[in-house]
Amino acid sequence: MTVRLNISMDDDLAARLRAASDDKLSDYIAKAVRRQLLEDELRALPDSTGTEWVKDAEQSAEQVLFGRAS
């Protein structure tokens, strides 16, 4: 299911977004929001810095969101 949203932003930011998204605004914004949500969720986890599963989760997130490994 898809939901239509209306957002407001500064003109200069909107222009940069249009240029960067290759006129695929919805895809670009959805990818950015997914990335930010994942980052927020990872930061909310208990402090496990340096543990192997955190590194694996970060690499998996990169692969899922961007089709690449870090």
Short mmCIF file of N, CA, C and O in Angstrom, two decimals:
data_model
loop_
_atom_site.label_atom_id
_atom_site.label_comp_id
_atom_site.label_asym_id
_atom_site.label_seq_id
_atom_site.Cartn_x
_atom_site.Cartn_y
_atom_site.Cartn_z
N MET A 1 0.84 -1.17 0.00
CA MET A 1 0.00 0.00 0.00
C MET A 1 0.89 1.24 0.00
O MET A 1 1.95 1.26 0.61
N THR A 2 0.44 2.25 -0.67
CA THR A 2 1.17 3.51 -0.75
C THR A 2 0.32 4.62 -0.13
O THR A 2 -0.89 4.64 -0.32
N VAL A 3 0.98 5.51 0.60
CA VAL A 3 0.30 6.64 1.22
C VAL A 3 0.89 7.92 0.64
O VAL A 3 2.10 8.05 0.52
N ARG A 4 0.04 8.81 0.27
CA ARG A 4 0.49 10.10 -0.26
C ARG A 4 0.68 11.07 0.90
O ARG A 4 -0.19 11.22 1.75
N LEU A 5 1.82 11.75 0.93
CA LEU A 5 2.13 12.73 1.96
C LEU A 5 2.46 14.06 1.31
O LEU A 5 3.06 14.10 0.24
N ASN A 6 2.13 15.12 1.97
CA ASN A 6 2.55 16.46 1.55
C ASN A 6 3.57 16.96 2.56
O ASN A 6 3.32 16.90 3.76
N ILE A 7 4.70 17.43 2.06
CA ILE A 7 5.74 17.94 2.95
C ILE A 7 6.11 19.35 2.52
O ILE A 7 5.90 19.74 1.38
N SER A 8 6.67 20.08 3.43
CA SER A 8 7.15 21.43 3.14
C SER A 8 8.64 21.49 3.44
O SER A 8 9.11 20.89 4.40
N MET A 9 9.37 22.22 2.58
CA MET A 9 10.80 22.42 2.81
C MET A 9 11.23 23.69 2.11
O MET A 9 10.53 24.20 1.24
N ASP A 10 12.39 24.18 2.49
CA ASP A 10 12.94 25.39 1.88
C ASP A 10 13.16 25.18 0.39
O ASP A 10 13.47 24.06 -0.06
N ASP A 11 13.04 26.27 -0.37
CA ASP A 11 13.21 26.20 -1.82
C ASP A 11 14.56 25.62 -2.24
O ASP A 11 14.64 24.81 -3.15
N ASP A 12 15.62 26.08 -1.56
CA ASP A 12 16.96 25.62 -1.94
C ASP A 12 17.13 24.12 -1.68
O ASP A 12 17.73 23.41 -2.48
N LEU A 13 16.55 23.64 -0.60
CA LEU A 13 16.63 22.21 -0.30
C LEU A 13 15.82 21.41 -1.32
O LEU A 13 16.27 20.36 -1.81
N ALA A 14 14.65 21.90 -1.69
CA ALA A 14 13.82 21.23 -2.68
C ALA A 14 14.54 21.16 -4.03
O ALA A 14 14.48 20.13 -4.72
N ALA A 15 15.22 22.22 -4.41
CA ALA A 15 15.96 22.22 -5.68
C ALA A 15 17.08 21.19 -5.65
O ALA A 15 17.28 20.45 -6.63
N ARG A 16 17.79 21.12 -4.54
CA ARG A 16 18.87 20.13 -4.41
C ARG A 16 18.31 18.71 -4.44
O ARG A 16 18.90 17.81 -5.04
N LEU A 17 17.16 18.52 -3.79
CA LEU A 17 16.51 17.21 -3.78
C LEU A 17 16.12 16.79 -5.20
O LEU A 17 16.37 15.66 -5.61
N ARG A 18 15.51 17.69 -5.94
CA ARG A 18 15.12 17.36 -7.32
C ARG A 18 16.34 16.98 -8.16
O ARG A 18 16.30 16.02 -8.92
N ALA A 19 17.41 17.73 -8.01
CA ALA A 19 18.62 17.43 -8.78
C ALA A 19 19.24 16.09 -8.38
O ALA A 19 19.64 15.31 -9.23
N ALA A 20 19.29 15.83 -7.09
CA ALA A 20 19.92 14.60 -6.60
C ALA A 20 19.08 13.36 -6.88
O ALA A 20 19.62 12.26 -7.04
N SER A 21 17.76 13.51 -6.96
CA SER A 21 16.87 12.35 -7.08
C SER A 21 16.65 11.92 -8.51
O SER A 21 15.97 10.92 -8.75
N ASP A 22 17.16 12.65 -9.47
CA ASP A 22 16.95 12.32 -10.89
C ASP A 22 15.45 12.25 -11.18
O ASP A 22 14.98 11.37 -11.88
N ASP A 23 14.70 13.17 -10.57
CA ASP A 23 13.24 13.27 -10.71
C ASP A 23 12.49 12.03 -10.22
O ASP A 23 11.40 11.73 -10.69
N LYS A 24 13.08 11.29 -9.29
CA LYS A 24 12.41 10.16 -8.64
C LYS A 24 12.31 10.50 -7.16
O LYS A 24 12.88 9.84 -6.30
N LEU A 25 11.56 11.56 -6.89
CA LEU A 25 11.49 12.11 -5.54
C LEU A 25 11.00 11.10 -4.51
O LEU A 25 11.59 10.98 -3.44
N SER A 26 9.93 10.40 -4.81
CA SER A 26 9.36 9.46 -3.83
C SER A 26 10.37 8.39 -3.45
O SER A 26 10.53 8.07 -2.27
N ASP A 27 11.03 7.81 -4.44
CA ASP A 27 12.03 6.77 -4.16
C ASP A 27 13.17 7.32 -3.32
O ASP A 27 13.62 6.69 -2.37
N TYR A 28 13.65 8.49 -3.69
CA TYR A 28 14.78 9.10 -2.99
C TYR A 28 14.43 9.41 -1.54
O TYR A 28 15.19 9.10 -0.61
N ILE A 29 13.26 10.01 -1.34
CA ILE A 29 12.84 10.36 0.02
C ILE A 29 12.58 9.12 0.85
O ILE A 29 12.99 9.05 2.01
N ALA A 30 11.93 8.10 0.26
CA ALA A 30 11.66 6.86 1.00
C ALA A 30 12.96 6.20 1.44
O ALA A 30 13.08 5.74 2.59
N LYS A 31 13.97 6.19 0.57
CA LYS A 31 15.26 5.60 0.92
C LYS A 31 15.93 6.38 2.05
O LYS A 31 16.48 5.79 2.98
N ALA A 32 15.86 7.70 1.98
CA ALA A 32 16.46 8.53 3.02
C ALA A 32 15.76 8.33 4.37
O ALA A 32 16.41 8.25 5.41
N VAL A 33 14.44 8.22 4.33
CA VAL A 33 13.69 8.03 5.57
C VAL A 33 13.98 6.66 6.16
O VAL A 33 14.19 6.51 7.37
N ARG A 34 14.04 5.62 5.30
CA ARG A 34 14.38 4.27 5.80
C ARG A 34 15.75 4.28 6.48
O ARG A 34 15.92 3.69 7.54
N ARG A 35 16.70 4.93 5.84
CA ARG A 35 18.05 4.99 6.39
C ARG A 35 18.06 5.69 7.74
O ARG A 35 18.69 5.23 8.70
N GLN A 36 17.37 6.82 7.84
CA GLN A 36 17.33 7.56 9.10
C GLN A 36 16.63 6.77 10.19
O GLN A 36 17.08 6.75 11.34
N LEU A 37 15.52 6.12 9.86
CA LEU A 37 14.80 5.31 10.85
C LEU A 37 15.68 4.17 11.36
O LEU A 37 15.73 3.90 12.57
N LEU A 38 16.38 3.51 10.45
CA LEU A 38 17.27 2.43 10.85
C LEU A 38 18.38 2.95 11.75
O LEU A 38 18.69 2.35 12.79
N GLU A 39 18.96 4.08 11.39
CA GLU A 39 20.01 4.67 12.22
C GLU A 39 19.48 5.01 13.61
O GLU A 39 20.12 4.73 14.62
N ASP A 40 18.29 5.60 13.67
CA ASP A 40 17.68 5.94 14.95
C ASP A 40 17.42 4.69 15.79
O ASP A 40 17.66 4.67 17.00
N GLU A 41 16.92 3.64 15.14
CA GLU A 41 16.63 2.40 15.86
C GLU A 41 17.92 1.74 16.38
O GLU A 41 17.96 1.23 17.49
N LEU A 42 18.98 1.77 15.57
CA LEU A 42 20.25 1.20 16.02
C LEU A 42 20.82 1.99 17.19
O LEU A 42 21.36 1.42 18.14
N ARG A 43 20.68 3.31 17.16
CA ARG A 43 21.17 4.14 18.26
C ARG A 43 20.38 3.90 19.55
O ARG A 43 20.89 4.09 20.65
N ALA A 44 19.12 3.50 19.41
CA ALA A 44 18.27 3.26 20.58
C ALA A 44 18.56 1.93 21.26
O ALA A 44 18.12 1.70 22.39
N LEU A 45 19.30 1.05 20.59
CA LEU A 45 19.64 -0.23 21.19
C LEU A 45 20.59 -0.03 22.37
O LEU A 45 21.32 0.97 22.42
N PRO A 46 20.62 -0.97 23.28
CA PRO A 46 21.57 -0.86 24.40
C PRO A 46 23.00 -0.74 23.85
O PRO A 46 23.31 -1.24 22.78
N ASP A 47 23.84 -0.04 24.59
CA ASP A 47 25.21 0.17 24.14
C ASP A 47 25.94 -1.15 23.98
O ASP A 47 26.21 -1.84 24.95
N SER A 48 26.23 -1.48 22.76
CA SER A 48 26.92 -2.73 22.45
C SER A 48 28.07 -2.45 21.50
O SER A 48 28.42 -3.28 20.68
N THR A 49 28.63 -1.28 21.59
CA THR A 49 29.70 -0.87 20.70
C THR A 49 30.82 -1.91 20.68
O THR A 49 31.27 -2.36 21.72
N GLY A 50 31.18 -2.27 19.47
CA GLY A 50 32.28 -3.21 19.32
C GLY A 50 31.87 -4.67 19.26
O GLY A 50 32.67 -5.51 18.94
N THR A 51 30.63 -4.98 19.58
CA THR A 51 30.22 -6.37 19.50
C THR A 51 30.00 -6.76 18.05
O THR A 51 29.63 -5.94 17.21
N GLU A 52 30.22 -8.00 17.75
CA GLU A 52 30.19 -8.49 16.37
C GLU A 52 28.80 -8.33 15.73
O GLU A 52 28.69 -7.99 14.57
N TRP A 53 27.73 -8.56 16.50
CA TRP A 53 26.40 -8.47 15.88
C TRP A 53 26.07 -7.06 15.45
O TRP A 53 25.36 -6.85 14.47
N VAL A 54 26.63 -6.05 16.13
CA VAL A 54 26.38 -4.67 15.73
C VAL A 54 27.04 -4.40 14.37
O VAL A 54 26.43 -3.81 13.48
N LYS A 55 28.26 -4.86 14.21
CA LYS A 55 28.96 -4.69 12.93
C LYS A 55 28.21 -5.41 11.82
O LYS A 55 28.03 -4.87 10.73
N ASP A 56 27.74 -6.62 12.10
CA ASP A 56 26.97 -7.38 11.10
C ASP A 56 25.67 -6.67 10.74
O ASP A 56 25.28 -6.61 9.58
N ALA A 57 25.00 -6.11 11.74
CA ALA A 57 23.73 -5.41 11.51
C ALA A 57 23.95 -4.17 10.65
O ALA A 57 23.17 -3.89 9.75
N GLU A 58 25.02 -3.45 10.92
CA GLU A 58 25.32 -2.25 10.13
C GLU A 58 25.62 -2.61 8.69
O GLU A 58 25.15 -1.96 7.76
N GLN A 59 26.39 -3.66 8.48
CA GLN A 59 26.71 -4.10 7.12
C GLN A 59 25.46 -4.59 6.41
O GLN A 59 25.24 -4.28 5.24
N SER A 60 24.62 -5.34 7.11
CA SER A 60 23.38 -5.82 6.51
C SER A 60 22.47 -4.66 6.13
O SER A 60 21.85 -4.67 5.08
N ALA A 61 22.40 -3.66 6.98
CA ALA A 61 21.58 -2.49 6.69
C ALA A 61 22.08 -1.78 5.43
O ALA A 61 21.29 -1.38 4.58
N GLU A 62 23.38 -1.63 5.31
CA GLU A 62 23.95 -1.01 4.12
C GLU A 62 23.58 -1.81 2.87
O GLU A 62 23.24 -1.25 1.84
N GLN A 63 23.66 -3.12 2.97
CA GLN A 63 23.35 -3.97 1.81
C GLN A 63 21.88 -3.88 1.44
O GLN A 63 21.53 -3.76 0.27
N VAL A 64 21.00 -3.90 2.43
CA VAL A 64 19.57 -3.82 2.16
C VAL A 64 19.18 -2.47 1.58
O VAL A 64 18.46 -2.38 0.60
N LEU A 65 19.68 -1.41 2.19
CA LEU A 65 19.27 -0.07 1.77
C LEU A 65 19.95 0.40 0.51
O LEU A 65 19.36 1.09 -0.31
N PHE A 66 21.21 0.04 0.34
CA PHE A 66 21.98 0.64 -0.74
C PHE A 66 22.63 -0.37 -1.68
O PHE A 66 23.34 0.01 -2.59
N GLY A 67 22.39 -1.64 -1.44
CA GLY A 67 22.94 -2.66 -2.32
C GLY A 67 24.45 -2.74 -2.30
O GLY A 67 25.08 -3.06 -3.28
N ARG A 68 25.04 -2.40 -1.15
CA ARG A 68 26.50 -2.44 -1.06
C ARG A 68 26.92 -2.79 0.35
O ARG A 68 26.18 -2.63 1.30
N ALA A 69 28.11 -3.26 0.47
CA ALA A 69 28.71 -3.51 1.80
C ALA A 69 29.66 -2.38 2.11
O ALA A 69 30.28 -1.81 1.22
N SER A 70 29.78 -2.05 3.39
CA SER A 70 30.70 -0.97 3.75
C SER A 70 32.10 -1.49 3.97
O SER A 70 32.36 -2.63 4.08
#
